[in-house]
XYZ file of C-alpha atoms in Angstrom:
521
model
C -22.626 81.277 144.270
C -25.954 81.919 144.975
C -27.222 81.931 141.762
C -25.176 79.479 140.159
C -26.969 76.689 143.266
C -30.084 78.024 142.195
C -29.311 77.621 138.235
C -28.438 73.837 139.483
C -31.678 73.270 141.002
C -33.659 74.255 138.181
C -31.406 72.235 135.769
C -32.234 69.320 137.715
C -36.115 69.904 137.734
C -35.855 70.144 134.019
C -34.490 66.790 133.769
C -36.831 65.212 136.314
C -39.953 66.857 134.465
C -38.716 65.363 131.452
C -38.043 61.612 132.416
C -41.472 62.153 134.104
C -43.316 63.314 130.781
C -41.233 60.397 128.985
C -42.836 57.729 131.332
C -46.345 59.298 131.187
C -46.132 59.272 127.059
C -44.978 55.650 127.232
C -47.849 54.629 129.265
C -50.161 56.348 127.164
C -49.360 54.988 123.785
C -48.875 51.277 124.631
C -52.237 50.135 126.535
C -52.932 48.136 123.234
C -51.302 45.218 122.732
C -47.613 45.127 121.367
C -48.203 43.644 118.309
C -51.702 41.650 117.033
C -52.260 38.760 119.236
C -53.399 36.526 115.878
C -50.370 37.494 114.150
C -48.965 34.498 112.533
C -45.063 35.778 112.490
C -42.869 33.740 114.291
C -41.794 35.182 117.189
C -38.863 34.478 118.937
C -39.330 32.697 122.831
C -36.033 34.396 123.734
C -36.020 37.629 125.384
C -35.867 40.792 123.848
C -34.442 43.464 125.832
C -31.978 45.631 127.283
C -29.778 43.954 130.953
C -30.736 46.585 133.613
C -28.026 48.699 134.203
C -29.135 48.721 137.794
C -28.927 46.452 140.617
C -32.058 44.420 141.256
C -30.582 44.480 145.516
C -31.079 48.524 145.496
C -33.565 49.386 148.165
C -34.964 52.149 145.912
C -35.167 49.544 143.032
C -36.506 46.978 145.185
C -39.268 49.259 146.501
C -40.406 50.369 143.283
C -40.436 46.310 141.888
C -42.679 46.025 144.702
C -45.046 48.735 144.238
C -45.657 46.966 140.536
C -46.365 43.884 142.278
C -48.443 45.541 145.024
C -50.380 47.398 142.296
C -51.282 44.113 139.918
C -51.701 41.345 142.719
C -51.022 42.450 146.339
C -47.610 40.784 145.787
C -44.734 39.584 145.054
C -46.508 38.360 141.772
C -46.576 34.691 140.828
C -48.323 33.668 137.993
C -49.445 30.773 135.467
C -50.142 31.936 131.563
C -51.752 29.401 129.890
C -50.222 30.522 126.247
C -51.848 27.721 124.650
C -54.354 24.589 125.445
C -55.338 21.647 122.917
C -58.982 20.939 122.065
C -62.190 22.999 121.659
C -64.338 24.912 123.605
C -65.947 22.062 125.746
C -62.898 20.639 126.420
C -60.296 23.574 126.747
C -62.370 25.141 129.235
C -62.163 21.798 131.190
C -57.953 22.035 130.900
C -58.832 25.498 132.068
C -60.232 24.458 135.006
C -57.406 21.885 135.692
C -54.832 25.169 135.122
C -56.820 27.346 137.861
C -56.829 24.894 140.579
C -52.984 23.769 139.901
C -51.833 27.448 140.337
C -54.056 27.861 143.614
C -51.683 24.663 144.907
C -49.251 26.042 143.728
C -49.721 29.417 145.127
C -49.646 30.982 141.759
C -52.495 33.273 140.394
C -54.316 32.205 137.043
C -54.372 34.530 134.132
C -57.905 33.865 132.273
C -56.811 33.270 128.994
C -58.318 34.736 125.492
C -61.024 33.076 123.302
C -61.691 32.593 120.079
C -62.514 30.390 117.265
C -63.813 27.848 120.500
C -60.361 28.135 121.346
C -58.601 28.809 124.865
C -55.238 30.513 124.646
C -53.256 33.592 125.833
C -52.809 34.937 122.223
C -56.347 34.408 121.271
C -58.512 37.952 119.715
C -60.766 38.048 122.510
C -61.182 38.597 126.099
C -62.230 35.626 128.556
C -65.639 37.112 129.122
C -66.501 37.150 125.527
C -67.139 33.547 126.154
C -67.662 33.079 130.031
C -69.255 34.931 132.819
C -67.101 36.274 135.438
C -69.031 34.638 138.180
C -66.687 31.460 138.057
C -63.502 32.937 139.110
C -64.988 34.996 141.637
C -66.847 31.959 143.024
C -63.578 29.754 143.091
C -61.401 32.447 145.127
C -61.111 29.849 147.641
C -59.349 27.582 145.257
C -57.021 30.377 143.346
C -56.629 33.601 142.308
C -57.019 35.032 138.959
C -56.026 38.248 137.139
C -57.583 39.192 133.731
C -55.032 39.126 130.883
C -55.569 43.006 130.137
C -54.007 43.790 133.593
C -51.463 40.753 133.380
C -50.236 43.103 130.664
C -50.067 46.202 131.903
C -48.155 44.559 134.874
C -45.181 43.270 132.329
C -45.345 46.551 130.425
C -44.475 48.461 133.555
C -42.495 45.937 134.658
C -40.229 46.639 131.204
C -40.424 49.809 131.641
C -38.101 50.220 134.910
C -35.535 47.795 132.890
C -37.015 44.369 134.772
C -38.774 42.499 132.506
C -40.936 39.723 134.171
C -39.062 36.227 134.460
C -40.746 33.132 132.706
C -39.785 29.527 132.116
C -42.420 27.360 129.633
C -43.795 24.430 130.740
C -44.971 21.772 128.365
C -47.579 19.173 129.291
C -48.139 16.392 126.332
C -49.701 12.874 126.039
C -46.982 11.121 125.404
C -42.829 11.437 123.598
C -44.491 9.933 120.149
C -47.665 11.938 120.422
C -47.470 14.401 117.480
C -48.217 18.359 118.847
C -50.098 20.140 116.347
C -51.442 23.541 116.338
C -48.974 25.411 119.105
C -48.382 29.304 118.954
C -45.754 31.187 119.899
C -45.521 32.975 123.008
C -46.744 36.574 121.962
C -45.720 37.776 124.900
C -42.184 36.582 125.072
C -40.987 40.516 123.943
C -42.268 41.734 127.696
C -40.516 38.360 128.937
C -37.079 37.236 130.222
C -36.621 33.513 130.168
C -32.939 33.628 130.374
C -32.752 32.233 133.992
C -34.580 29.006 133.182
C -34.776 26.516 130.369
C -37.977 24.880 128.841
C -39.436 21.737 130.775
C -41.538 19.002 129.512
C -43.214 15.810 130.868
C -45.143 13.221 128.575
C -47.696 11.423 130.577
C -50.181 8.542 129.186
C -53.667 10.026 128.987
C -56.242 7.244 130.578
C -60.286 7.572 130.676
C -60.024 5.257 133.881
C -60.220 7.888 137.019
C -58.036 5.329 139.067
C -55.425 5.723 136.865
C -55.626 9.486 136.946
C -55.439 9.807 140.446
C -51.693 9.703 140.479
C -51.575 12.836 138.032
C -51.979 15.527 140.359
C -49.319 14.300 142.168
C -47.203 13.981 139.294
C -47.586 17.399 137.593
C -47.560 19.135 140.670
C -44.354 17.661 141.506
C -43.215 19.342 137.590
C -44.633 22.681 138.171
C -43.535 23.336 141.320
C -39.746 21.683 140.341
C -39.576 20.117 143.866
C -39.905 16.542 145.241
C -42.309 16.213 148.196
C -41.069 15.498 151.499
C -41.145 12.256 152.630
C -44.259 11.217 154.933
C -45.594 14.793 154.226
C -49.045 14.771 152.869
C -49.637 18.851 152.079
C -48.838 20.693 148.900
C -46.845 23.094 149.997
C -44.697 25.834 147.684
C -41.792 27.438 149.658
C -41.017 31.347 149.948
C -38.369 31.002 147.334
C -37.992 34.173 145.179
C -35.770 32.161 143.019
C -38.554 30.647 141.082
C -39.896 32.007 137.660
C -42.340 34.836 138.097
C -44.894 33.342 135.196
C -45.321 30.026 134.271
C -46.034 29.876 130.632
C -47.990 26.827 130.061
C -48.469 24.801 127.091
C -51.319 22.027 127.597
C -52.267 19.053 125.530
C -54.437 16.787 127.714
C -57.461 14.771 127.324
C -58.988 13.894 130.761
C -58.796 16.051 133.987
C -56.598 14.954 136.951
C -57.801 17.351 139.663
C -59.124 15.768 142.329
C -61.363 18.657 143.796
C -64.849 18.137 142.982
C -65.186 21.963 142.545
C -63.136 21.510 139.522
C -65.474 19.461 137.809
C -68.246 22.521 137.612
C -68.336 23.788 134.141
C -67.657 27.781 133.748
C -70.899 29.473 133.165
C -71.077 31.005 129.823
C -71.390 34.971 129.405
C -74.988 35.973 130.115
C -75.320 38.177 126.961
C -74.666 34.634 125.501
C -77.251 32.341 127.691
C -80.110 35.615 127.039
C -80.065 34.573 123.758
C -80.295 31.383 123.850
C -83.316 32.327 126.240
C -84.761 33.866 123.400
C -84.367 31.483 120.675
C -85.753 27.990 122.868
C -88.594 30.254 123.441
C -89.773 30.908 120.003
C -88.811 27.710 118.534
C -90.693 25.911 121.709
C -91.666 22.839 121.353
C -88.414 21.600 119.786
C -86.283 18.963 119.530
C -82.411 19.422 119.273
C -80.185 16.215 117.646
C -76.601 16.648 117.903
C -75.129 14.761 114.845
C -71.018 15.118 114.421
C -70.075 13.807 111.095
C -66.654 14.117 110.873
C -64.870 10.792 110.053
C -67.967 8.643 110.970
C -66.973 5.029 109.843
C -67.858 3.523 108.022
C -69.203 6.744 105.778
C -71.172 4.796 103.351
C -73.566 4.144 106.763
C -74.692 8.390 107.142
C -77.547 8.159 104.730
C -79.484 4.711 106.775
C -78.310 6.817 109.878
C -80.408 9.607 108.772
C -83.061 7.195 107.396
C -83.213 6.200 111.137
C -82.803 9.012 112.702
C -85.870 9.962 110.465
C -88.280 7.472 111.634
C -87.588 8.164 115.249
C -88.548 11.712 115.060
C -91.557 10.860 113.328
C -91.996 8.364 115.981
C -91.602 11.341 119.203
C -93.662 13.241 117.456
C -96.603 10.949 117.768
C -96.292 10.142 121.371
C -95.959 13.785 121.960
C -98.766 14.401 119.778
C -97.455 17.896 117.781
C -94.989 18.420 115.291
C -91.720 19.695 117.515
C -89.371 22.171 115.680
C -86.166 19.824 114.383
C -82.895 22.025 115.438
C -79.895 20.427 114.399
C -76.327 20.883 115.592
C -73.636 19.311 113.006
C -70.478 19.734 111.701
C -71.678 20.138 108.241
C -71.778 23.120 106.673
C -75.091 25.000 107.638
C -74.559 27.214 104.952
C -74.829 25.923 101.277
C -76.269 25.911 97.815
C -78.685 23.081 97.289
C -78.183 22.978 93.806
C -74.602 22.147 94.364
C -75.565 19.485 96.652
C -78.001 17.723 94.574
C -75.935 18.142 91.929
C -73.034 16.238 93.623
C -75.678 13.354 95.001
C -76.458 12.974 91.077
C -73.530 12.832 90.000
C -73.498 9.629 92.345
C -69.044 9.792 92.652
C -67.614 8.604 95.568
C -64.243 10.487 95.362
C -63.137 12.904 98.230
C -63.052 16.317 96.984
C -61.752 19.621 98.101
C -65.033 21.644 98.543
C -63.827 24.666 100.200
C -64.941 27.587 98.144
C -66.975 25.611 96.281
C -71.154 27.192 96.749
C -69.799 28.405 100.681
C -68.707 24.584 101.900
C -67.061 25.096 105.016
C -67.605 22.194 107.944
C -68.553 23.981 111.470
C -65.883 22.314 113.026
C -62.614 23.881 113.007
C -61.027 20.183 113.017
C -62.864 19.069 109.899
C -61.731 20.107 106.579
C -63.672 20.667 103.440
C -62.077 17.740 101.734
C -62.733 15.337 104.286
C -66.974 15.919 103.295
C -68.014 13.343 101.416
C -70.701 11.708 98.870
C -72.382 10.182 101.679
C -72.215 13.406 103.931
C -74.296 14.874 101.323
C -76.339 12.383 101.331
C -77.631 11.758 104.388
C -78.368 15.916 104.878
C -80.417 15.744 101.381
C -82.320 13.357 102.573
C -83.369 15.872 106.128
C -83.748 18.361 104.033
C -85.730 16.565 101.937
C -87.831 15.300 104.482
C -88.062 17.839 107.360
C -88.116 21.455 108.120
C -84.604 21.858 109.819
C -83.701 25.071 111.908
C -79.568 26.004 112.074
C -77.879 28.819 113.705
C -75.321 30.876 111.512
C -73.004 33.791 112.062
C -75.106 36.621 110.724
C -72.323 38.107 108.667
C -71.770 34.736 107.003
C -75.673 35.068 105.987
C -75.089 38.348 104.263
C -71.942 37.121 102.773
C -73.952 33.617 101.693
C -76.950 36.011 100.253
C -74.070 38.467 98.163
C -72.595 35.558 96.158
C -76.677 34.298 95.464
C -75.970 30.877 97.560
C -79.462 29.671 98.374
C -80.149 26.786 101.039
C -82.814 24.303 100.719
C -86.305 25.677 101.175
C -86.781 23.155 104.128
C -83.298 24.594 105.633
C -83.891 27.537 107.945
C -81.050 29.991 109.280
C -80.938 31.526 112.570
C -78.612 34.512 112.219
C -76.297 35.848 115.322
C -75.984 39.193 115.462
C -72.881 40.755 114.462
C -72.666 42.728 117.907
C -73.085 39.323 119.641
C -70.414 37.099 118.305
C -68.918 39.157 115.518
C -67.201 36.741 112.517
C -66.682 34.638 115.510
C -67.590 30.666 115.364
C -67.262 29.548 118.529
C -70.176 31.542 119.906
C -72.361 29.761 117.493
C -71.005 26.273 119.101
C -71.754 27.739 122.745
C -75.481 29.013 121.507
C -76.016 25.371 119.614
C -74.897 23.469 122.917
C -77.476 26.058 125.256
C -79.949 25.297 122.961
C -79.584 21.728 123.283
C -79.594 21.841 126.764
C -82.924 23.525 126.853
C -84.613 21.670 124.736
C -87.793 19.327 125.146
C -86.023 16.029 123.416
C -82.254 15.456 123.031
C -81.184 13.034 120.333
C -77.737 12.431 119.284
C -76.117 9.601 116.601
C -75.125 6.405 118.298
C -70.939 6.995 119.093
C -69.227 4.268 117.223
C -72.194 3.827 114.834
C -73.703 6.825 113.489
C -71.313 9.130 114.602
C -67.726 10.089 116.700
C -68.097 10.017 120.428
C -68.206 13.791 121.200
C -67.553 15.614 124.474
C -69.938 18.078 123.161
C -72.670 15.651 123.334
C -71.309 14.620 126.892
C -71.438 18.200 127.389
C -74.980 18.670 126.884
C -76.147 15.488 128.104
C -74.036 16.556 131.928
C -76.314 19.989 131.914
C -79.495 17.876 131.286
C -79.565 15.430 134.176
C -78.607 18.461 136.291
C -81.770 19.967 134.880
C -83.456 16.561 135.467
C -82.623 16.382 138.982
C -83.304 20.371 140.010
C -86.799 19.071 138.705
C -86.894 16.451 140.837
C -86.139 17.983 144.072
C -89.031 20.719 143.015
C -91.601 18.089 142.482
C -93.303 18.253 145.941
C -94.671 15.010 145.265
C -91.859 13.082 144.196
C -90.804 10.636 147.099
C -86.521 10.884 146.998
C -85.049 13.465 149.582
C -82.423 15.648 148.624
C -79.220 13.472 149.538
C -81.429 10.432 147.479
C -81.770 12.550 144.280
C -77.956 13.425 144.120
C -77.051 9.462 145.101
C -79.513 8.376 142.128
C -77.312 6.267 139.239
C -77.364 9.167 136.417
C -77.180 6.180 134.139
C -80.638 5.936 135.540
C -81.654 9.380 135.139
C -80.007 9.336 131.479
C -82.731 7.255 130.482
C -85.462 8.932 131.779
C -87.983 9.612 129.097
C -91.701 10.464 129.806
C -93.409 11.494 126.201
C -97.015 11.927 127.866
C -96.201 15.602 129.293
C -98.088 17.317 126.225
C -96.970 20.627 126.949
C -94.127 22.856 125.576
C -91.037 23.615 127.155
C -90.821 20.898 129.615
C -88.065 17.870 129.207
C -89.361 15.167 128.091
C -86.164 12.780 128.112
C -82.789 13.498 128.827
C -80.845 12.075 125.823
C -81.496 9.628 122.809
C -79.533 8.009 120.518
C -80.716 7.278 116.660
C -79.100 4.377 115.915
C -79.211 1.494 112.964
């Protein structure tokens, strides 16, 4: 009897070594992701797993749900994915922002999406501090929490490994019912998900670049997150204690304006500082410079890019008098910054106004992931000839798109000159290139931009830039000693004011001589 209790016991170690062993190997073979976050497959929103077999009510089950939770975010977890948000870089991380401080009302933790491409989005191919320091979320804890993505998902792996996969609804957030979505992925992690319990909301509200107008917003999507009307006569956010609620929120965004009404929000997320080091490095070899900003894509009319750069021309020449030295000419634009002159004067000569598809033709690929190859026109070659014709212009370029450029014998204008990014900084990543062109502008001794409406689009980028520069302007100010305002008088001063600041007798490189310009017709 003896033995046969003893034979028992050591049956049952057996098994428990096993299972253990079997949970160890799964951990160790799936800390990469479950399939490649770029993928383009379809993949299905609906859950993909086995029903647990146990009771969710168990104490032992319950206690080990709550040692995930305890493990990943002190819990019980509650968190907002944003899986996808419309716009670029400058603008995305500003939805970003409007994300973050939504989950801290609504008690929810953020999940710092993945970059890429000057994208913002869950299923993106890189981590959030490939673009952005880490100093913004840690500075904001007072607002909301965050989690990186990497430990997001190790949270639902484990989580679908006891047989409860997380719970998720998807929330969609659009301009308007007629408003066409473009561009939206798939949930890549809907195969760790279980969104059985809840169906997909949506709520179409009219974008408006009047504030007033806005202010209503945050009420209003608050109210749809959180899937509760507010109490009457009861001014506080407030989420009840309600494990009945979705455990992630996956979030699909498609704003234009912000509607938080924190002014903490409004502080842009610093960039990563193996990012701003660089750009260090480059404003202070090319010192003095002067940066124009000049977004091509759909100008109207078109025919008007070539006077625009005859203008844009004489005002340089213009700055550079007053300052009295020649001022490196750096140029951020959507045009290619990587082409074959031949091709281009060729094209110019041939004098044809037709649109034509000039992807793979002599490396013509627009910056800008919104504009296409066969929206680049006649007059888009144009006006470039004639800066390259007519100044030495400095461009920034992915450094394996150099070496790819120099392989295939492409050769740029002699006047054209190409910074290359190292491969270990931004990789065959664009986006990096856009964050380095916009640092670069912000540090440099003149600003000058096309007119919006004339000689080019209206572009947050530029709005961007020109943001970062009065806040230069004024930490100037309140250093200058001898300058009369106080503190509380330099932050009250009209930044319309400040915008057109412009003092060309400092002589000296480095300094900032105006805050922006427009070249106009």
């Amino acid at each position: 009897m003896f033995t046969y209790q003893r034979l028992r016991l050591a049956l049952l170690s057996l098994v428990l070594v096993s299972i253990t062993g079997l949970i160890y190997r799964w951990h160790s073979t799936n800390d990469s992701p479950l399939f490649p976050l770029h993928s383009t497959t379809q993949q299905n929103q609906k859950s993909v797993f086995q029903p647990a077999s146990y009771d969710r009510n168990d104490p032992r089950i319950a206690k080990l749900l709550e040692n995930i939770d305890l493990k990943y975010c002190g819990g019980p977890c509650r968190f907002m994915l944003p899986v996808f948000i419309m716009e670029q870089e400058s603008k995305a991380q500003m939805h970003l922002r409007q994300l973050a401080f939504m989950a801290g009302m609504l008690n929810r933790t953020i999940v710092l999406p993945n970059v890429g491409g000057s994208r913002l989005g869950a299923c993106l191919d890189h981590d959030f501090t490939f673009y952005y320091s880490n100093t913004w979320a840690e500075e904001n804890q007072e607002h909301f929490q965050h989690i990186p993505l990497r430990n997001f998902t190790s949270w639902m792996k484990e989580r679908k490994a006891v047989g409860f996969p997380v719970t998720s609804q998807t929330f969609h957030v659009h301009l308007s019912a007629d408003h066409k979505q473009i561009g939206e992925t798939d949930n890549c992690f809907a195969p760790l998900m279980d969104f059985t319990q809840w169906h997909e909301k949506s709520i179409y509200l009219h974008d408006s670049g009047n504030i007033r107008r806005r202010k209503k917003y945050q009420r209003i999507l608050y109210e749809f997150f959180a899937g509760k009307e507010e109490e009457e006569n009861d001014n506080e956010f407030k989420v009840e204690d309600d494990n009945d609620v979705p455990e992630v929120m996956s979030v699909y965004y498609d704003r234009r304006f912000p509607f938080i009404q924190n002014p903490a929000s409004e502080k842009p997320i610093p960039y990563n500082e193996r990012i701003t080091d660089i750009a260090d490095k480059l404003s202070t070899e090319l010192s003095p410079y002067l940066a124009v900003h000049w977004r091509t894509e759909r100008a109207e009319p078109a025919d008007a890019l070539l006077p625009c750069a005859e203008s844009l021309g004489d005002l340089i020449k213009t700055r550079a008098e007053q300052l009295g030295t020649k001022p490196t000419f750096f140029l951020l634009t959507d045009y290619p910054h990587l082409f074959d002159q031949s091709f281009v004067d060729k094209t110019v000569s041939d004098n044809t106004t037709e649109t034509q598809n000039y992807e793979g033709e002599a490396g013509f690929m627009p910056v800008s992931a919104s504009f296409s190859p066969n929206s680049l026109t006649i007059y888009h070659h144009q006006a470039i000839q004639y800066l390259y014709t007519h100044f030495q212009i400095t461009v920034t370029s992915l450094e394996t798109e150099v070496m790819s450029k120099e392989e295939n014998n492409i050769k740029p204008p002699g006047n054209w000159t190409v910074l290359p990014i190292s491969k270990d900084l931004a990789g065959h990543d664009s986006g990096v290139l856009g964050i380095i062109d916009k640092l670069m502008a912000i540090r440099a001794d003149l600003f000058i931009a096309g007119k919006p409406g004339v000689c080019a689009r209206r572009s947050s980028f530029t709005g961007r830039i020109v943001d970062d520069r009065i806040h230069r302007r004024i930490e100037e100010l309140k250093e200058n000693t001898q300058y009369w305002m106080n503190e509380e008088d330099v932050e009250r001063t009209n930044t319309d004011t400040i915008e057109e600041w412009t003092d060309y007798s400092q002589k000296g490189s480095g300094g900032m001589k105006n805050i922006i310009e427009y070249f106009n017709l």
